[in-house]
């Protein structure tokens, strides 16, 4: 019996999909607690690349039940597409996908508002335009549509009519735009009808499941957390482990292991400060070799060196008990690898993230250099066989963060993984 969690340690896209897939091998339930279709979790089933946005990665493990918690914002059209994709792959979905009664619903209106807000601000935040922020705004304004409303056609229609009137009255949308969304509304109602069979009371289910093995899957990353991230360049939910209590109704006292996922370097997609961002050839090489394009939007990700200041903060915010480092193989060809140990803010050396969080756009990273290993590591299966400089790099990060690095991913395939004893 265990109740473990996996969270993104950086700005998302750390490669959580593969680690969730690995750790869900003997798990009965995988649950998500926040976010929605803004996430993109990529996993490989044999040679097939599969990207899931809302359904937890556990869906690929036959006997695993997937819970989409009340803290999530559900896009009915997108989730129906994912369900159909799983069916095409002959993956059973019946009685395996549970959408919580009280998760909030993303409608075509929310996606429209997200797109028009981005257009008005010249993509300043650079959202995924999946309607995430506007749906959470409705939740906190107490005018949101929830999954439970989809169980009655009249409730759904009534709430949608009210929401549309509110949008028109408040100039969130024009009558013209509503006409243009006619097809999307049709798809939306169709999807709402189709997904209603998956809507359940997941609270009691999860509490009963605590006698089994439960894995909690975070989306995005700690530095995108609405409270602990690089506000306002964040997503609209609590991606860090703190969101688990509110997003699934599972209190922290039940949590066992909390594993933070970190790339061996750093990436960020969308706007906002990024102290170790590289604008030189090294940055381009990381992006090119690491195939750093957003799984949801296809946008190129910004790339930079590993940021220890941010990683130490992330370990504290989440209460990490272990770490998985992903994409170590992407560093294979670098002669020199850098790690940011401190920030310089106007000549002052800073080692605590919160001291710099409001000035992150002006900090200068201070780096420690490591020699690269200049050899392929993709087929190595134990830590001691890694080149010495790669071992040194990992041991340094581990020592500095103060949390054991127990998993190292060295390629996209399921078997390209090195496990270390805790
Ligand atoms: P939103 O979540 O679509 O509102 O976008 C807010 C910010 O979070 C933007 O900078 C997005 O690029 C970023 N973001 C949202 N989801 C992800 C993700 O899964 N990975 C990385 N960045 C994300």
PDB file of N, CA and C and ligand atoms in Angstrom, residues 11-14 16 32 35-41 53 114 118 123-134 136 219-221 223-224 232-237 239 267-272 294-297 299 301-302, ligand 1:
ATOM      1  N   UNK A  11       9.752  24.299 -14.922  1.00  0.00           N
ATOM      2  CA  UNK A  11       8.649  25.032 -15.574  1.00  0.00           C
ATOM      3  C   UNK A  11       7.795  24.103 -16.435  1.00  0.00           C
ATOM      4  N   UNK A  12       7.647  22.860 -16.027  1.00  0.00           N
ATOM      5  CA  UNK A  12       6.861  21.915 -16.813  1.00  0.00           C
ATOM      6  C   UNK A  12       7.721  21.256 -17.875  1.00  0.00           C
ATOM      7  N   UNK A  13       7.119  20.272 -18.558  1.00  0.00           N
ATOM      8  CA  UNK A  13       7.805  19.561 -19.652  1.00  0.00           C
ATOM      9  C   UNK A  13       9.072  18.856 -19.185  1.00  0.00           C
ATOM     10  N   UNK A  14       9.093  18.395 -17.959  1.00  0.00           N
ATOM     11  CA  UNK A  14      10.298  17.743 -17.430  1.00  0.00           C
ATOM     12  C   UNK A  14      10.395  16.281 -17.865  1.00  0.00           C
ATOM     13  N   UNK A  16       7.604  14.106 -17.299  1.00  0.00           N
ATOM     14  CA  UNK A  16       6.868  13.389 -16.244  1.00  0.00           C
ATOM     15  C   UNK A  16       6.180  12.143 -16.786  1.00  0.00           C
ATOM     16  N   UNK A  32      -4.955  12.733 -11.223  1.00  0.00           N
ATOM     17  CA  UNK A  32      -4.452  14.098 -11.467  1.00  0.00           C
ATOM     18  C   UNK A  32      -5.246  15.087 -10.645  1.00  0.00           C
ATOM     19  N   UNK A  35      -4.931  21.577 -13.312  1.00  0.00           N
ATOM     20  CA  UNK A  35      -4.667  21.819 -14.730  1.00  0.00           C
ATOM     21  C   UNK A  35      -5.665  21.085 -15.617  1.00  0.00           C
ATOM     22  N   UNK A  36      -5.349  21.078 -16.890  1.00  0.00           N
ATOM     23  CA  UNK A  36      -6.255  20.434 -17.841  1.00  0.00           C
ATOM     24  C   UNK A  36      -5.520  20.130 -19.118  1.00  0.00           C
ATOM     25  N   UNK A  37      -6.115  20.568 -20.245  1.00  0.00           N
ATOM     26  CA  UNK A  37      -5.547  20.225 -21.546  1.00  0.00           C
ATOM     27  C   UNK A  37      -4.326  21.070 -21.889  1.00  0.00           C
ATOM     28  N   UNK A  38      -3.904  21.952 -20.965  1.00  0.00           N
ATOM     29  CA  UNK A  38      -2.643  22.687 -21.177  1.00  0.00           C
ATOM     30  C   UNK A  38      -1.439  21.745 -21.046  1.00  0.00           C
ATOM     31  N   UNK A  39      -1.616  20.649 -20.338  1.00  0.00           N
ATOM     32  CA  UNK A  39      -0.519  19.685 -20.155  1.00  0.00           C
ATOM     33  C   UNK A  39      -0.360  18.826 -21.402  1.00  0.00           C
ATOM     34  N   UNK A  40       0.818  18.264 -21.558  1.00  0.00           N
ATOM     35  CA  UNK A  40       1.040  17.331 -22.659  1.00  0.00           C
ATOM     36  C   UNK A  40       2.048  16.305 -22.195  1.00  0.00           C
ATOM     37  N   UNK A  41       1.588  15.116 -21.875  1.00  0.00           N
ATOM     38  CA  UNK A  41       2.488  14.084 -21.364  1.00  0.00           C
ATOM     39  C   UNK A  41       2.782  13.054 -22.456  1.00  0.00           C
ATOM     40  N   UNK A  53      -3.192  14.630 -22.794  1.00  0.00           N
ATOM     41  CA  UNK A  53      -3.269  15.992 -22.249  1.00  0.00           C
ATOM     42  C   UNK A  53      -4.025  16.040 -20.923  1.00  0.00           C
ATOM     43  N   UNK A 114      -9.708  33.083 -23.518  1.00  0.00           N
ATOM     44  CA  UNK A 114      -8.252  32.874 -23.392  1.00  0.00           C
ATOM     45  C   UNK A 114      -7.533  33.396 -24.641  1.00  0.00           C
ATOM     46  N   UNK A 118      -5.086  36.767 -24.847  1.00  0.00           N
ATOM     47  CA  UNK A 118      -3.702  36.642 -25.338  1.00  0.00           C
ATOM     48  C   UNK A 118      -3.463  37.611 -26.491  1.00  0.00           C
ATOM     49  N   UNK A 123       0.259  38.209 -26.483  1.00  0.00           N
ATOM     50  CA  UNK A 123       0.774  36.926 -25.951  1.00  0.00           C
ATOM     51  C   UNK A 123       1.776  37.114 -24.813  1.00  0.00           C
ATOM     52  N   UNK A 124       1.507  38.042 -23.935  1.00  0.00           N
ATOM     53  CA  UNK A 124       2.480  38.323 -22.883  1.00  0.00           C
ATOM     54  C   UNK A 124       2.733  37.094 -21.994  1.00  0.00           C
ATOM     55  N   UNK A 125       1.668  36.457 -21.560  1.00  0.00           N
ATOM     56  CA  UNK A 125       1.853  35.260 -20.721  1.00  0.00           C
ATOM     57  C   UNK A 125       2.201  34.075 -21.624  1.00  0.00           C
ATOM     58  N   UNK A 126       1.666  34.092 -22.823  1.00  0.00           N
ATOM     59  CA  UNK A 126       1.918  32.976 -23.740  1.00  0.00           C
ATOM     60  C   UNK A 126       1.198  31.719 -23.283  1.00  0.00           C
ATOM     61  N   UNK A 127      -0.091  31.850 -22.949  1.00  0.00           N
ATOM     62  CA  UNK A 127      -0.835  30.668 -22.476  1.00  0.00           C
ATOM     63  C   UNK A 127      -0.989  29.671 -23.623  1.00  0.00           C
ATOM     64  N   UNK A 128      -1.478  28.495 -23.274  1.00  0.00           N
ATOM     65  CA  UNK A 128      -1.694  27.474 -24.297  1.00  0.00           C
ATOM     66  C   UNK A 128      -3.009  27.717 -25.045  1.00  0.00           C
ATOM     67  N   UNK A 129      -3.765  28.737 -24.614  1.00  0.00           N
ATOM     68  CA  UNK A 129      -5.073  29.071 -25.216  1.00  0.00           C
ATOM     69  C   UNK A 129      -6.073  27.918 -25.102  1.00  0.00           C
ATOM     70  N   UNK A 130      -5.934  27.121 -24.084  1.00  0.00           N
ATOM     71  CA  UNK A 130      -6.855  25.996 -23.889  1.00  0.00           C
ATOM     72  C   UNK A 130      -7.999  26.363 -22.940  1.00  0.00           C
ATOM     73  N   UNK A 131      -8.088  27.631 -22.585  1.00  0.00           N
ATOM     74  CA  UNK A 131      -9.209  28.076 -21.743  1.00  0.00           C
ATOM     75  C   UNK A 131      -8.990  27.840 -20.255  1.00  0.00           C
ATOM     76  N   UNK A 132      -7.753  27.526 -19.872  1.00  0.00           N
ATOM     77  CA  UNK A 132      -7.477  27.134 -18.488  1.00  0.00           C
ATOM     78  C   UNK A 132      -7.741  28.303 -17.516  1.00  0.00           C
ATOM     79  N   UNK A 133      -7.054  29.445 -17.752  1.00  0.00           N
ATOM     80  CA  UNK A 133      -7.197  30.589 -16.848  1.00  0.00           C
ATOM     81  C   UNK A 133      -8.657  31.036 -16.717  1.00  0.00           C
ATOM     82  N   UNK A 134      -9.351  31.307 -17.825  1.00  0.00           N
ATOM     83  CA  UNK A 134     -10.742  31.764 -17.721  1.00  0.00           C
ATOM     84  C   UNK A 134     -11.660  30.760 -16.988  1.00  0.00           C
ATOM     85  N   UNK A 136     -10.698  28.694 -14.497  1.00  0.00           N
ATOM     86  CA  UNK A 136     -10.420  28.856 -13.058  1.00  0.00           C
ATOM     87  C   UNK A 136     -10.982  30.186 -12.535  1.00  0.00           C
ATOM     88  N   UNK A 219       0.743  18.059 -13.097  1.00  0.00           N
ATOM     89  CA  UNK A 219       1.000  18.559 -14.452  1.00  0.00           C
ATOM     90  C   UNK A 219       1.700  19.918 -14.329  1.00  0.00           C
ATOM     91  N   UNK A 220       2.235  20.402 -15.442  1.00  0.00           N
ATOM     92  CA  UNK A 220       3.068  21.630 -15.446  1.00  0.00           C
ATOM     93  C   UNK A 220       4.202  21.481 -14.421  1.00  0.00           C
ATOM     94  N   UNK A 221       4.631  22.591 -13.801  1.00  0.00           N
ATOM     95  CA  UNK A 221       5.768  22.477 -12.884  1.00  0.00           C
ATOM     96  C   UNK A 221       5.687  23.512 -11.783  1.00  0.00           C
ATOM     97  N   UNK A 223       7.431  25.977 -10.834  1.00  0.00           N
ATOM     98  CA  UNK A 223       7.653  27.407 -11.114  1.00  0.00           C
ATOM     99  C   UNK A 223       6.529  28.014 -11.948  1.00  0.00           C
ATOM    100  N   UNK A 224       5.550  27.180 -12.300  1.00  0.00           N
ATOM    101  CA  UNK A 224       4.331  27.688 -12.955  1.00  0.00           C
ATOM    102  C   UNK A 224       3.166  27.702 -11.980  1.00  0.00           C
ATOM    103  N   UNK A 232       3.429  37.015 -12.599  1.00  0.00           N
ATOM    104  CA  UNK A 232       2.186  36.480 -13.157  1.00  0.00           C
ATOM    105  C   UNK A 232       2.387  35.497 -14.316  1.00  0.00           C
ATOM    106  N   UNK A 233       3.637  35.136 -14.579  1.00  0.00           N
ATOM    107  CA  UNK A 233       3.905  34.232 -15.712  1.00  0.00           C
ATOM    108  C   UNK A 233       3.774  32.784 -15.229  1.00  0.00           C
ATOM    109  N   UNK A 234       2.572  32.421 -14.904  1.00  0.00           N
ATOM    110  CA  UNK A 234       2.298  31.117 -14.291  1.00  0.00           C
ATOM    111  C   UNK A 234       1.026  30.555 -14.902  1.00  0.00           C
ATOM    112  N   UNK A 235       0.708  29.331 -14.549  1.00  0.00           N
ATOM    113  CA  UNK A 235      -0.599  28.806 -14.921  1.00  0.00           C
ATOM    114  C   UNK A 235      -1.556  29.142 -13.784  1.00  0.00           C
ATOM    115  N   UNK A 236      -2.811  28.697 -13.880  1.00  0.00           N
ATOM    116  CA  UNK A 236      -3.800  29.187 -12.907  1.00  0.00           C
ATOM    117  C   UNK A 236      -4.120  28.183 -11.815  1.00  0.00           C
ATOM    118  N   UNK A 237      -3.239  27.195 -11.628  1.00  0.00           N
ATOM    119  CA  UNK A 237      -3.537  26.189 -10.598  1.00  0.00           C
ATOM    120  C   UNK A 237      -2.312  25.963  -9.721  1.00  0.00           C
ATOM    121  N   UNK A 239       0.338  23.653  -9.082  1.00  0.00           N
ATOM    122  CA  UNK A 239       0.983  22.461  -9.659  1.00  0.00           C
ATOM    123  C   UNK A 239       1.832  21.740  -8.621  1.00  0.00           C
ATOM    124  N   UNK A 267      14.066  24.003 -19.327  1.00  0.00           N
ATOM    125  CA  UNK A 267      13.346  24.604 -20.467  1.00  0.00           C
ATOM    126  C   UNK A 267      12.140  25.366 -19.933  1.00  0.00           C
ATOM    127  N   UNK A 268      11.684  26.275 -20.754  1.00  0.00           N
ATOM    128  CA  UNK A 268      10.468  27.016 -20.422  1.00  0.00           C
ATOM    129  C   UNK A 268       9.750  27.329 -21.725  1.00  0.00           C
ATOM    130  N   UNK A 269       8.429  27.223 -21.714  1.00  0.00           N
ATOM    131  CA  UNK A 269       7.659  27.611 -22.895  1.00  0.00           C
ATOM    132  C   UNK A 269       6.680  28.701 -22.472  1.00  0.00           C
ATOM    133  N   UNK A 270       6.496  29.704 -23.317  1.00  0.00           N
ATOM    134  CA  UNK A 270       5.652  30.836 -22.932  1.00  0.00           C
ATOM    135  C   UNK A 270       6.512  31.962 -22.369  1.00  0.00           C
ATOM    136  N   UNK A 271       5.853  33.039 -21.947  1.00  0.00           N
ATOM    137  CA  UNK A 271       6.575  34.221 -21.478  1.00  0.00           C
ATOM    138  C   UNK A 271       7.059  34.086 -20.043  1.00  0.00           C
ATOM    139  N   UNK A 272       7.832  35.101 -19.595  1.00  0.00           N
ATOM    140  CA  UNK A 272       8.259  35.127 -18.198  1.00  0.00           C
ATOM    141  C   UNK A 272       9.746  34.949 -18.019  1.00  0.00           C
ATOM    142  N   UNK A 294       6.876  22.278 -27.567  1.00  0.00           N
ATOM    143  CA  UNK A 294       5.752  22.004 -26.673  1.00  0.00           C
ATOM    144  C   UNK A 294       4.879  20.869 -27.183  1.00  0.00           C
ATOM    145  N   UNK A 295       4.530  19.922 -26.274  1.00  0.00           N
ATOM    146  CA  UNK A 295       3.695  18.786 -26.669  1.00  0.00           C
ATOM    147  C   UNK A 295       2.260  19.225 -26.930  1.00  0.00           C
ATOM    148  N   UNK A 296       1.856  20.367 -26.383  1.00  0.00           N
ATOM    149  CA  UNK A 296       0.482  20.829 -26.559  1.00  0.00           C
ATOM    150  C   UNK A 296       0.375  21.848 -27.681  1.00  0.00           C
ATOM    151  N   UNK A 297       1.331  22.760 -27.755  1.00  0.00           N
ATOM    152  CA  UNK A 297       1.204  23.857 -28.729  1.00  0.00           C
ATOM    153  C   UNK A 297       2.205  23.759 -29.880  1.00  0.00           C
ATOM    154  N   UNK A 299       5.089  24.878 -29.819  1.00  0.00           N
ATOM    155  CA  UNK A 299       6.008  26.027 -29.784  1.00  0.00           C
ATOM    156  C   UNK A 299       7.403  25.578 -29.381  1.00  0.00           C
ATOM    157  N   UNK A 301      10.624  25.417 -27.239  1.00  0.00           N
ATOM    158  CA  UNK A 301      10.859  25.761 -25.835  1.00  0.00           C
ATOM    159  C   UNK A 301      12.155  26.543 -25.703  1.00  0.00           C
ATOM    160  N   UNK A 302      12.174  27.462 -24.765  1.00  0.00           N
ATOM    161  CA  UNK A 302      13.405  28.190 -24.453  1.00  0.00           C
ATOM    162  C   UNK A 302      14.274  27.235 -23.628  1.00  0.00           C
TER     163      UNK A 302
HETATM  164  P1  LIG B   1      -1.975  28.239 -19.382  1.00  0.00           P
HETATM  165  O1  LIG B   1      -1.752  27.150 -18.390  1.00  0.00           O
HETATM  166  O2  LIG B   1      -2.430  27.754 -20.726  1.00  0.00           O
HETATM  167  O3  LIG B   1      -2.866  29.320 -18.826  1.00  0.00           O
HETATM  168  O4  LIG B   1      -0.560  28.947 -19.653  1.00  0.00           O
HETATM  169  C1  LIG B   1       0.112  29.695 -18.647  1.00  0.00           C
HETATM  170  C2  LIG B   1       1.625  29.486 -18.755  1.00  0.00           C
HETATM  171  O5  LIG B   1       1.938  28.154 -18.400  1.00  0.00           O
HETATM  172  C3  LIG B   1       2.198  29.681 -20.156  1.00  0.00           C
HETATM  173  O6  LIG B   1       3.505  30.198 -20.046  1.00  0.00           O
HETATM  174  C4  LIG B   1       2.256  28.269 -20.713  1.00  0.00           C
HETATM  175  O7  LIG B   1       3.218  28.131 -21.740  1.00  0.00           O
HETATM  176  C5  LIG B   1       2.649  27.511 -19.461  1.00  0.00           C
HETATM  177  N1  LIG B   1       2.212  26.108 -19.486  1.00  0.00           N
HETATM  178  C6  LIG B   1       0.975  25.632 -19.329  1.00  0.00           C
HETATM  179  N2  LIG B   1       0.960  24.299 -19.384  1.00  0.00           N
HETATM  180  C7  LIG B   1       2.219  23.908 -19.550  1.00  0.00           C
HETATM  181  C8  LIG B   1       2.861  22.627 -19.639  1.00  0.00           C
HETATM  182  O8  LIG B   1       2.240  21.565 -19.547  1.00  0.00           O
HETATM  183  N3  LIG B   1       4.202  22.643 -19.823  1.00  0.00           N
HETATM  184  C9  LIG B   1       4.919  23.803 -19.877  1.00  0.00           C
HETATM  185  N4  LIG B   1       4.382  25.010 -19.795  1.00  0.00           N
HETATM  186  C10 LIG B   1       3.037  25.070 -19.622  1.00  0.00           C
END
